[in-house]
mmCIF file with all atom_site columns, C-alpha atoms in Angstrom:
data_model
loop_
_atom_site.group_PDB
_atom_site.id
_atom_site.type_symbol
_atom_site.label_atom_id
_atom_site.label_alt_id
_atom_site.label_comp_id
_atom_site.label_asym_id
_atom_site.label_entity_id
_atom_site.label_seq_id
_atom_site.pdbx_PDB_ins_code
_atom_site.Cartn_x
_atom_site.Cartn_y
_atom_site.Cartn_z
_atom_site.occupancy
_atom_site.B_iso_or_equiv
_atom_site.pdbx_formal_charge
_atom_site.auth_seq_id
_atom_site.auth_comp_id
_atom_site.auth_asym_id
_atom_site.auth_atom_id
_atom_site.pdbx_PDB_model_num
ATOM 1   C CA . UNK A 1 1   ? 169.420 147.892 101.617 1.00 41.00 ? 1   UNK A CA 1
ATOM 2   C CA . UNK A 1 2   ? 167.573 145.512 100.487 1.00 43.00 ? 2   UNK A CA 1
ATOM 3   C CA . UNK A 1 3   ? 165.135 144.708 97.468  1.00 44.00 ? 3   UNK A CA 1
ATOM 4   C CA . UNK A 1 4   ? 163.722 141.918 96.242  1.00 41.00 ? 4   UNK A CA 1
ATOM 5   C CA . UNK A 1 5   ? 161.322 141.183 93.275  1.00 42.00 ? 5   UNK A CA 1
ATOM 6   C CA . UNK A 1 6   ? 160.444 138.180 91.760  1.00 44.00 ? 6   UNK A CA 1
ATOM 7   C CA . UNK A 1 7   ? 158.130 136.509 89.088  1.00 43.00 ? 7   UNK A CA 1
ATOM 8   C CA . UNK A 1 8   ? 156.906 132.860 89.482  1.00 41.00 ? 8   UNK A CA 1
ATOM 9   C CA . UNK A 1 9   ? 155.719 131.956 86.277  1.00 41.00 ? 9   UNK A CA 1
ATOM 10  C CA . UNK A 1 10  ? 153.880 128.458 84.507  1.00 37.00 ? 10  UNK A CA 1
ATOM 11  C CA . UNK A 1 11  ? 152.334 129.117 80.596  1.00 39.00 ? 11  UNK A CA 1
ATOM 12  C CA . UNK A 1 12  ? 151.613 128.157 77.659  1.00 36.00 ? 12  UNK A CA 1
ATOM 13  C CA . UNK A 1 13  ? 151.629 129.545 74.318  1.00 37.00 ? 13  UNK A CA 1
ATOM 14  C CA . UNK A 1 14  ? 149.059 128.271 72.479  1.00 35.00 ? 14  UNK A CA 1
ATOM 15  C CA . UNK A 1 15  ? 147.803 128.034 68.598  1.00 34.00 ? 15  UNK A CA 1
ATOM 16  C CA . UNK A 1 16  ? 147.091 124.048 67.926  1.00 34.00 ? 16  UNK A CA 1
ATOM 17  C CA . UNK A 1 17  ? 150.479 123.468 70.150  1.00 41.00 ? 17  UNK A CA 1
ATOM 18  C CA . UNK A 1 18  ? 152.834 125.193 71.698  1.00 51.00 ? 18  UNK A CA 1
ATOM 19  C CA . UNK A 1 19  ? 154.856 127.364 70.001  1.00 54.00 ? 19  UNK A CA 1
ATOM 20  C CA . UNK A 1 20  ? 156.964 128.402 73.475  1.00 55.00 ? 20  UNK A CA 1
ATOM 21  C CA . UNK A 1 21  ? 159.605 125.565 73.994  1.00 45.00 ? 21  UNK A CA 1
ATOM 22  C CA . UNK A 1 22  ? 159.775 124.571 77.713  1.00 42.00 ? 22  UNK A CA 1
ATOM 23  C CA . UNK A 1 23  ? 157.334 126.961 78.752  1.00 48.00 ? 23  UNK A CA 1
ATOM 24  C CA . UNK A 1 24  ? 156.595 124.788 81.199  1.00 47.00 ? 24  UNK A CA 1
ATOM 25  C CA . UNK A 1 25  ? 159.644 124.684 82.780  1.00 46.00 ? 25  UNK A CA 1
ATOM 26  C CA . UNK A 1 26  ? 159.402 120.843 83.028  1.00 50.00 ? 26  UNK A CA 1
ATOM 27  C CA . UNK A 1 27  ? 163.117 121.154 81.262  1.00 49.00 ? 27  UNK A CA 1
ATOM 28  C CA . UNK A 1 28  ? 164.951 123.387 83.545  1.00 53.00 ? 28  UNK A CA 1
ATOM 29  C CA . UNK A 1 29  ? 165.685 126.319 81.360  1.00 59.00 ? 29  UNK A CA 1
ATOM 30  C CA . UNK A 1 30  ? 166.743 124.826 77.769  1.00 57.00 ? 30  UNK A CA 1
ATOM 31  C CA . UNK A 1 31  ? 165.367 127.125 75.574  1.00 67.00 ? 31  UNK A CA 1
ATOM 32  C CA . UNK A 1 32  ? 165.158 130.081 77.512  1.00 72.00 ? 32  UNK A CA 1
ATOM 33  C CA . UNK A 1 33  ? 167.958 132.772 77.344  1.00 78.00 ? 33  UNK A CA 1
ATOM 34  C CA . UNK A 1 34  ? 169.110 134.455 80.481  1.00 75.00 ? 34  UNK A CA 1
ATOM 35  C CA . UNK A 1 35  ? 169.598 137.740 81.180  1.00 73.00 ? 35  UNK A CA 1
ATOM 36  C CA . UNK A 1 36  ? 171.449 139.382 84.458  1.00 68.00 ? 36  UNK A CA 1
ATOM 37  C CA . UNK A 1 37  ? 174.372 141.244 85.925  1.00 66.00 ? 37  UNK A CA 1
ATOM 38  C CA . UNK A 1 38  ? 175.781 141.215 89.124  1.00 62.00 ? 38  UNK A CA 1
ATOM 39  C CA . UNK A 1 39  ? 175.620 138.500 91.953  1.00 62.00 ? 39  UNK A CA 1
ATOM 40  C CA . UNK A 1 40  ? 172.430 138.856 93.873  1.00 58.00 ? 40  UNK A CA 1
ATOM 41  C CA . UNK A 1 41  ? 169.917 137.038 91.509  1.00 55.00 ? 41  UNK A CA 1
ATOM 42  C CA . UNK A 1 42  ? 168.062 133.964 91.022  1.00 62.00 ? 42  UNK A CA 1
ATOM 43  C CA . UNK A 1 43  ? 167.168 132.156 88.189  1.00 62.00 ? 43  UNK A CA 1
ATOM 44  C CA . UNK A 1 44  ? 165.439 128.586 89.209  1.00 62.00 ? 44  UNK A CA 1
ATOM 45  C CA . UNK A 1 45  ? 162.850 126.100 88.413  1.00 58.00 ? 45  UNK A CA 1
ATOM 46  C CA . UNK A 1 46  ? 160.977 123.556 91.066  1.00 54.00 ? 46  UNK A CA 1
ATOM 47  C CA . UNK A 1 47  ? 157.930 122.542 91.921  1.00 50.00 ? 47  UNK A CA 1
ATOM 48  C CA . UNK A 1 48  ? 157.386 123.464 94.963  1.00 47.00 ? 48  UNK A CA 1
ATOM 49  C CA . UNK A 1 49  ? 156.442 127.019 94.043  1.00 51.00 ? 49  UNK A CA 1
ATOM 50  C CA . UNK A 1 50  ? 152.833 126.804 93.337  1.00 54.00 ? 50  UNK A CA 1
ATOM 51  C CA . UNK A 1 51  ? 150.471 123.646 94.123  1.00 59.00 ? 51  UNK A CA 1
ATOM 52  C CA . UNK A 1 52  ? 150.116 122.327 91.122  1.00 57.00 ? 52  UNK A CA 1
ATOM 53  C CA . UNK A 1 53  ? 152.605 119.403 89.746  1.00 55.00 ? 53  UNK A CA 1
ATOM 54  C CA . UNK A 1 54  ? 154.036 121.210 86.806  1.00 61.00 ? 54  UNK A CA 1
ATOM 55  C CA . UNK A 1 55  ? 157.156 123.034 87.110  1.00 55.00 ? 55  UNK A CA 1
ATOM 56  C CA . UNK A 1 56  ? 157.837 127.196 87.688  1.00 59.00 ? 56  UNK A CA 1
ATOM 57  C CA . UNK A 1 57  ? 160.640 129.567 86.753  1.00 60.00 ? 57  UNK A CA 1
ATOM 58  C CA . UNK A 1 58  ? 161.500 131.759 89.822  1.00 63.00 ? 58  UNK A CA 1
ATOM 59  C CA . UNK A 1 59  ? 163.498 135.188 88.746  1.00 60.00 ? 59  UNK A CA 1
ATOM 60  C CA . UNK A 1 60  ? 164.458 137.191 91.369  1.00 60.00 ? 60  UNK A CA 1
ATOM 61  C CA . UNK A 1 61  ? 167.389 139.740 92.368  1.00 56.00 ? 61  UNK A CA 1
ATOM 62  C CA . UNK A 1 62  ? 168.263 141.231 95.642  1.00 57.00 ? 62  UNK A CA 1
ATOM 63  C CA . UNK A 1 63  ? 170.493 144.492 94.855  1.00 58.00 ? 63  UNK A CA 1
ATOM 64  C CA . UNK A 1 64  ? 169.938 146.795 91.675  1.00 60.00 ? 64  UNK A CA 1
ATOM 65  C CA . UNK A 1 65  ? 170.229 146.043 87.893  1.00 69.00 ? 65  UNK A CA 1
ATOM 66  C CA . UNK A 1 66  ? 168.330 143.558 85.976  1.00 75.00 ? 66  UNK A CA 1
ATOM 67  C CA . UNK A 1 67  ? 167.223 140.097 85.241  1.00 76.00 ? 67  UNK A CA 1
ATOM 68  C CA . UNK A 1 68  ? 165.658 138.122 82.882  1.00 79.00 ? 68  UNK A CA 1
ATOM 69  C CA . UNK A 1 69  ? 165.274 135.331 80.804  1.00 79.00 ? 69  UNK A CA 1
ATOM 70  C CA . UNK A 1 70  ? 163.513 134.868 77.129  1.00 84.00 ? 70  UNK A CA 1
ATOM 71  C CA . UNK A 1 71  ? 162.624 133.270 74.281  1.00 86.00 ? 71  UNK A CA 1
ATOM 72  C CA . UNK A 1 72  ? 161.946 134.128 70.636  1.00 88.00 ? 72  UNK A CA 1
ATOM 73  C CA . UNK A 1 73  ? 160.084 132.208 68.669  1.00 85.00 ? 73  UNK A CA 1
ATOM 74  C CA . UNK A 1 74  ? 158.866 132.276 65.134  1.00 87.00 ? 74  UNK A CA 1
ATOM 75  C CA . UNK A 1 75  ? 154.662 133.127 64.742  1.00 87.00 ? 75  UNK A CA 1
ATOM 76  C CA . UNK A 1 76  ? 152.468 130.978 62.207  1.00 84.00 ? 76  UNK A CA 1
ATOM 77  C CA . UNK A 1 77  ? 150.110 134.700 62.336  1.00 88.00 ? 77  UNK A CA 1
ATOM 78  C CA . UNK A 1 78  ? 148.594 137.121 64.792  1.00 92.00 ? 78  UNK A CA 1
ATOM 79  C CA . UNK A 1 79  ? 145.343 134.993 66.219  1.00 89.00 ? 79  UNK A CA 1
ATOM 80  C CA . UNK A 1 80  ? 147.316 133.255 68.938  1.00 87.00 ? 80  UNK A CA 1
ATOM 81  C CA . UNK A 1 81  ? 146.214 133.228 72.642  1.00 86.00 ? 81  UNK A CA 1
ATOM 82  C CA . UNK A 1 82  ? 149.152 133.750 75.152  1.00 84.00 ? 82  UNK A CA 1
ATOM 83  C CA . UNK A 1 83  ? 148.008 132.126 78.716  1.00 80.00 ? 83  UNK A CA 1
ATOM 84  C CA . UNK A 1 84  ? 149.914 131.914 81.316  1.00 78.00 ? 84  UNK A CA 1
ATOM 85  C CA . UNK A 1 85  ? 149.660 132.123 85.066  1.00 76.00 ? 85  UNK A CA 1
ATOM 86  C CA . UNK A 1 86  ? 151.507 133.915 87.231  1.00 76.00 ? 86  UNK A CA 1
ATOM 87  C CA . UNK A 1 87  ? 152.449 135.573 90.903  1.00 76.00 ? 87  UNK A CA 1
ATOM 88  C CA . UNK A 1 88  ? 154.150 138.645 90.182  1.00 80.00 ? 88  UNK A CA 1
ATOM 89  C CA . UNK A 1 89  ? 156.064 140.305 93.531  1.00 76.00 ? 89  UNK A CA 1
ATOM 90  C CA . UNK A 1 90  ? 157.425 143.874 93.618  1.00 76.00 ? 90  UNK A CA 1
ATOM 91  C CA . UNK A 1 91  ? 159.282 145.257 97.040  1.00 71.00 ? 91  UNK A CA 1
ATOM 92  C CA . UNK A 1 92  ? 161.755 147.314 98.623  1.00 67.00 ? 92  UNK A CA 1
ATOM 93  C CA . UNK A 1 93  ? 162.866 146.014 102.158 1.00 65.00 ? 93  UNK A CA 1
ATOM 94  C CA . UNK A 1 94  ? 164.582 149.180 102.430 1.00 64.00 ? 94  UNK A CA 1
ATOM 95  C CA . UNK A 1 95  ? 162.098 151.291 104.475 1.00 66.00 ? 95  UNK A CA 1
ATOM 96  C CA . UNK A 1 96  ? 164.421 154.425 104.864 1.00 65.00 ? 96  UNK A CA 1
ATOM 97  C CA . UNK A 1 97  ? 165.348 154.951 101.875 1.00 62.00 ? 97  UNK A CA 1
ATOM 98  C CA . UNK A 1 98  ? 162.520 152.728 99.276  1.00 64.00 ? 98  UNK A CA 1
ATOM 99  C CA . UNK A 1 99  ? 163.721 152.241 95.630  1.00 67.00 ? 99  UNK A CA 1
ATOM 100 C CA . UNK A 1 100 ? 161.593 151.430 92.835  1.00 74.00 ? 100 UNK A CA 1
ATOM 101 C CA . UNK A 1 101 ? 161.566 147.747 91.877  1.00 77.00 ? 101 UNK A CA 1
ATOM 102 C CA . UNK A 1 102 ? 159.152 145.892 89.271  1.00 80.00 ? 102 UNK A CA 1
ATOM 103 C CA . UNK A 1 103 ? 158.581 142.626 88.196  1.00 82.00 ? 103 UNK A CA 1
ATOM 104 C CA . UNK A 1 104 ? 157.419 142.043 84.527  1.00 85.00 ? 104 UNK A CA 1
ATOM 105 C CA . UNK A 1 105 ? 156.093 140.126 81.610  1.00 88.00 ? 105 UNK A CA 1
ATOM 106 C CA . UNK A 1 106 ? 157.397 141.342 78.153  1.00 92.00 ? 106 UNK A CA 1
ATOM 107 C CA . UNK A 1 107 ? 155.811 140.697 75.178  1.00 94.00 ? 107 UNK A CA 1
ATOM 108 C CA . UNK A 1 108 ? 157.791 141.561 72.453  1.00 96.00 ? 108 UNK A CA 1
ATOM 109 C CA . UNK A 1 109 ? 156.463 142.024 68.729  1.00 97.00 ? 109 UNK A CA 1
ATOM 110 C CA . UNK A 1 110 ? 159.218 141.609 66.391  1.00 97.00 ? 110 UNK A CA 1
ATOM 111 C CA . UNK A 1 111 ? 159.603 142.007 62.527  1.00 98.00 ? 111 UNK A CA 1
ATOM 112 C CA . UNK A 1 112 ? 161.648 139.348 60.801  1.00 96.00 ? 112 UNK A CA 1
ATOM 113 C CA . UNK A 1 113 ? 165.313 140.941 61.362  1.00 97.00 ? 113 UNK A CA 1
ATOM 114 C CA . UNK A 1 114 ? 164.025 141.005 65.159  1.00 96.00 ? 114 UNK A CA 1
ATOM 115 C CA . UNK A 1 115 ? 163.722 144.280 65.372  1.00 98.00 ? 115 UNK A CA 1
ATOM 116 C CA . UNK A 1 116 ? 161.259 145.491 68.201  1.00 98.00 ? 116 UNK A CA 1
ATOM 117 C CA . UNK A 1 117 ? 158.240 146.818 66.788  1.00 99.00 ? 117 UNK A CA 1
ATOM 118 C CA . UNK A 1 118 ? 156.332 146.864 70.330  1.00 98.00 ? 118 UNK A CA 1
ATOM 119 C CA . UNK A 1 119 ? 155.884 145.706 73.523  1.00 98.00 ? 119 UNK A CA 1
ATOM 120 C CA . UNK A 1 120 ? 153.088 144.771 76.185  1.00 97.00 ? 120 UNK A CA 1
ATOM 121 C CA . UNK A 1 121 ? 154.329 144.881 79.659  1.00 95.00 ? 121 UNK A CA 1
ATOM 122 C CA . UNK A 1 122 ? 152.512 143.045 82.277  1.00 91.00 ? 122 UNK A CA 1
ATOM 123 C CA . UNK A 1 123 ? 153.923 143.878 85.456  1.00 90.00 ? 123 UNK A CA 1
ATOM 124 C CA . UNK A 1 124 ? 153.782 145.156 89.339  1.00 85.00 ? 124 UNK A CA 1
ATOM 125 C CA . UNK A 1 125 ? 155.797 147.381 90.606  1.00 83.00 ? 125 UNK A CA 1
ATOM 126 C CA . UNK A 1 126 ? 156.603 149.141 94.298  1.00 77.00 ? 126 UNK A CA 1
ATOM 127 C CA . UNK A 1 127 ? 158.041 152.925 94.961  1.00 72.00 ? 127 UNK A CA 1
ATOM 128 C CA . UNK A 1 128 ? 157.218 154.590 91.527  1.00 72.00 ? 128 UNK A CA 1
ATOM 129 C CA . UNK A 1 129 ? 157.358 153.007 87.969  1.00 75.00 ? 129 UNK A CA 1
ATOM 130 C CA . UNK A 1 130 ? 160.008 154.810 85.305  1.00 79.00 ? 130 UNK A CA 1
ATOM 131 C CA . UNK A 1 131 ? 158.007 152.965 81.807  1.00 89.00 ? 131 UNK A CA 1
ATOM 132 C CA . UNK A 1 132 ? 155.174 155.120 80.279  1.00 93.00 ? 132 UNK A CA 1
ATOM 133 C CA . UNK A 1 133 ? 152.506 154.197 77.513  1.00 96.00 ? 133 UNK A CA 1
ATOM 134 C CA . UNK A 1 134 ? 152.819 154.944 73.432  1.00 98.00 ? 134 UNK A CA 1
ATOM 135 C CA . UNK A 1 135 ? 151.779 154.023 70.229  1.00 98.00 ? 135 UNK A CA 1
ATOM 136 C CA . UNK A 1 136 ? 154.638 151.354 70.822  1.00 99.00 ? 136 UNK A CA 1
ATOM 137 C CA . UNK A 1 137 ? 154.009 150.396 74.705  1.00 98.00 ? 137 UNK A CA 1
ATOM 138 C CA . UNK A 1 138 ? 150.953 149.011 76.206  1.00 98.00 ? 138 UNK A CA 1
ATOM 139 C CA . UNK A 1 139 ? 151.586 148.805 79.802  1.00 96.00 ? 139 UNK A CA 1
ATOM 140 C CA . UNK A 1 140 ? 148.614 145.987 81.940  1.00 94.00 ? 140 UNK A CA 1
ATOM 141 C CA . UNK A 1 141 ? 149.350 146.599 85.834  1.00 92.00 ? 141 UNK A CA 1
ATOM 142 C CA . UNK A 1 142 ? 149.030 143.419 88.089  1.00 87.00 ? 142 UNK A CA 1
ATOM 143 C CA . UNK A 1 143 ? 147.758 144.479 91.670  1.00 84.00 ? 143 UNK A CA 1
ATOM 144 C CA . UNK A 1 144 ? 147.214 141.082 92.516  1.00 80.00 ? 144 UNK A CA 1
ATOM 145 C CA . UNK A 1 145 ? 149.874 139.070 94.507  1.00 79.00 ? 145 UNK A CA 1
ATOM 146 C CA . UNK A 1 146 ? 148.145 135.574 94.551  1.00 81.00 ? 146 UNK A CA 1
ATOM 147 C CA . UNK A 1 147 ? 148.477 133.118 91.438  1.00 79.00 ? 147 UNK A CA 1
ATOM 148 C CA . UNK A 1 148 ? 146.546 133.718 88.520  1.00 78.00 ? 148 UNK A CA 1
ATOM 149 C CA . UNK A 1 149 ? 145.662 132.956 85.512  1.00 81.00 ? 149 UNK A CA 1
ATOM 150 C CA . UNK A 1 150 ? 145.967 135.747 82.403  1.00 84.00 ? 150 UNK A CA 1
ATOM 151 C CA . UNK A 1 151 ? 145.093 134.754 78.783  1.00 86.00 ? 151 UNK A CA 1
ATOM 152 C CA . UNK A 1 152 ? 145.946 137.635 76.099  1.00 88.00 ? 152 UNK A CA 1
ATOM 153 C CA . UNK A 1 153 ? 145.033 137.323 72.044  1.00 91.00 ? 153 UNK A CA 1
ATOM 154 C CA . UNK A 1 154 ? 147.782 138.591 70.480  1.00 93.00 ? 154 UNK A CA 1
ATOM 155 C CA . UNK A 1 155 ? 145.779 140.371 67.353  1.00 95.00 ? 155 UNK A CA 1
ATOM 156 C CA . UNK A 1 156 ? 143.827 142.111 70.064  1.00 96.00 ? 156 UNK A CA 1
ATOM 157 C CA . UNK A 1 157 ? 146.728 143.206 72.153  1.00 96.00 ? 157 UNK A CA 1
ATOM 158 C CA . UNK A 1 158 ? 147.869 144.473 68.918  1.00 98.00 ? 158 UNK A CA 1
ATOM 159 C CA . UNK A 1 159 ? 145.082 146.928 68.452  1.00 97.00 ? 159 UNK A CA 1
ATOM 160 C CA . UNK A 1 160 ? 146.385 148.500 71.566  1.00 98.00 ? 160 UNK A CA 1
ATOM 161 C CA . UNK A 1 161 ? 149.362 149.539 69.529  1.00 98.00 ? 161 UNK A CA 1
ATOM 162 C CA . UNK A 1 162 ? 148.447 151.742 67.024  1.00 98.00 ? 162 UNK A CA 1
ATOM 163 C CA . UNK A 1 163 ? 151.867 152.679 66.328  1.00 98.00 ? 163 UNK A CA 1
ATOM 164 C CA . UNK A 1 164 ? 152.716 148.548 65.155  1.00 98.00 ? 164 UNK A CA 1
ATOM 165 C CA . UNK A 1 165 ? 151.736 147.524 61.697  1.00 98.00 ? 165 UNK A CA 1
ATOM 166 C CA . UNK A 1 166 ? 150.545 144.000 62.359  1.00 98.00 ? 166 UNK A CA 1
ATOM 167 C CA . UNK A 1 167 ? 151.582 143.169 58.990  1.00 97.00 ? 167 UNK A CA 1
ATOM 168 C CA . UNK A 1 168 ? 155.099 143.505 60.037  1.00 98.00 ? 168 UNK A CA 1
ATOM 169 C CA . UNK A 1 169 ? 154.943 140.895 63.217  1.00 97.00 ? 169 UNK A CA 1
ATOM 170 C CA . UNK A 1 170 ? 156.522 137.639 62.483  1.00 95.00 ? 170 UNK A CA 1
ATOM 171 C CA . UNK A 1 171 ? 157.920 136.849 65.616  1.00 93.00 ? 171 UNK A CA 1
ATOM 172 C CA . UNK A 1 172 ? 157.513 137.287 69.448  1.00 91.00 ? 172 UNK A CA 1
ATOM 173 C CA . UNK A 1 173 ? 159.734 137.373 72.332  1.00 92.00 ? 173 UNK A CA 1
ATOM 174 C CA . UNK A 1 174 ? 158.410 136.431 76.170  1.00 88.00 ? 174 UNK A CA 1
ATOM 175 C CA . UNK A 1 175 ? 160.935 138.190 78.648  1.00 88.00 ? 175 UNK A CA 1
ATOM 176 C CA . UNK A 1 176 ? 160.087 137.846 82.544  1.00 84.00 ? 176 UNK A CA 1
ATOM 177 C CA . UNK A 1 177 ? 161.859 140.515 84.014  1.00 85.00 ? 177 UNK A CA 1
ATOM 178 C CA . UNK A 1 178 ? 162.795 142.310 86.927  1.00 80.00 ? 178 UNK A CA 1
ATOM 179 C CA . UNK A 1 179 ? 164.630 145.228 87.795  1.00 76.00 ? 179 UNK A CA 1
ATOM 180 C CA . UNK A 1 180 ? 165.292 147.195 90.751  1.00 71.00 ? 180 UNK A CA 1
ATOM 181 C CA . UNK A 1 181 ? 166.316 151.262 90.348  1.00 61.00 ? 181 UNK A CA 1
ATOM 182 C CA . UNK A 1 182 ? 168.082 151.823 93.627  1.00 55.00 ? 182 UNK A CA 1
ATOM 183 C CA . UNK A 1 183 ? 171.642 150.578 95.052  1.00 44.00 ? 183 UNK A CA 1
#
């Protein structure tokens, strides 16, 4: 039984610099937070991922639960342009009995306590998908499985929120995620 997901991941953050540390991964994982339970997962960085010579974050997991890694970082205001590209990869291997598995970028708006005021979700998934939109969720399905590259203003990504008061963002969290539902 099973299930595998995984996000390979280069960005940038970017507002005259970056405000990400090591978001290109040239620096293992300092800075970046992990996330996971159980044994089945992997959390790596190499270059051998994508052709290109900077470095990518692989997070993957082979059973069910959850992994991730993040960062939080303070915002200077709301007219920032996340970029970043990505291969995001979504499947259950188990063909009698498919679970639902998703691979994800978070974007989390946060006041200054860190409390979550919203989220974007950029993500594929395979089986069925257990998030649904609100005022507080905007979800952007990925059907693409090649790299890519994704660029997202923050203030406009906002307006897809109408229950965040922009006013209230001061920070933001980047999670890359994945989860699988099944056992």
């Amino acid at each position: 039984m099973k299930r595998s997901f995984a996000i390979l991941l280069s960005f940038c953050f970017l507002y005259a610099g970056e405000f990400i540390f090591n978001g290109k991964f040239e620096d293992s994982l300092k800075h970046w937070n992990t996330y996971a339970h159980g044994e089945t997962y992997t959390i790596t960085t190499d270059k051998i991922y994508e052709e290109d010579p900077d470095s990518e974050v692989y997070v993957g997991r082979l059973d069910k639960r959850e992994t991730a890694i993040y960062q939080t970082c303070y915002i200077p205001g709301l007219d920032l342009n996340f970029s970043f590209k990505v291969k995001l990869y979504a499947k259950s291997y188990d063909t009698l009995h498919p679970h639902p598995a998703i691979s994800s970028i978070i974007l989390s708006y946060l006041d200054v306590d860190e409390n979550i005021q919203g989220e974007t979700r950029i993500f594929r998934y395979a089986e069925s998908l257990y998030w649904y939109p609100s005022p507080v969720l905007h979800l952007i399905e990925i059907s693409d499985t090649n790299w890519f590259n994704y660029t997202l203003n923050i203030a406009d990504e906002l307006s897809n929120l109408p229950g965040v008061n922009p006013i209230d963002i001061k920070k933001l969290r980047v999670t890359l995620y994945t989860r699988s539902y099944g056992c």
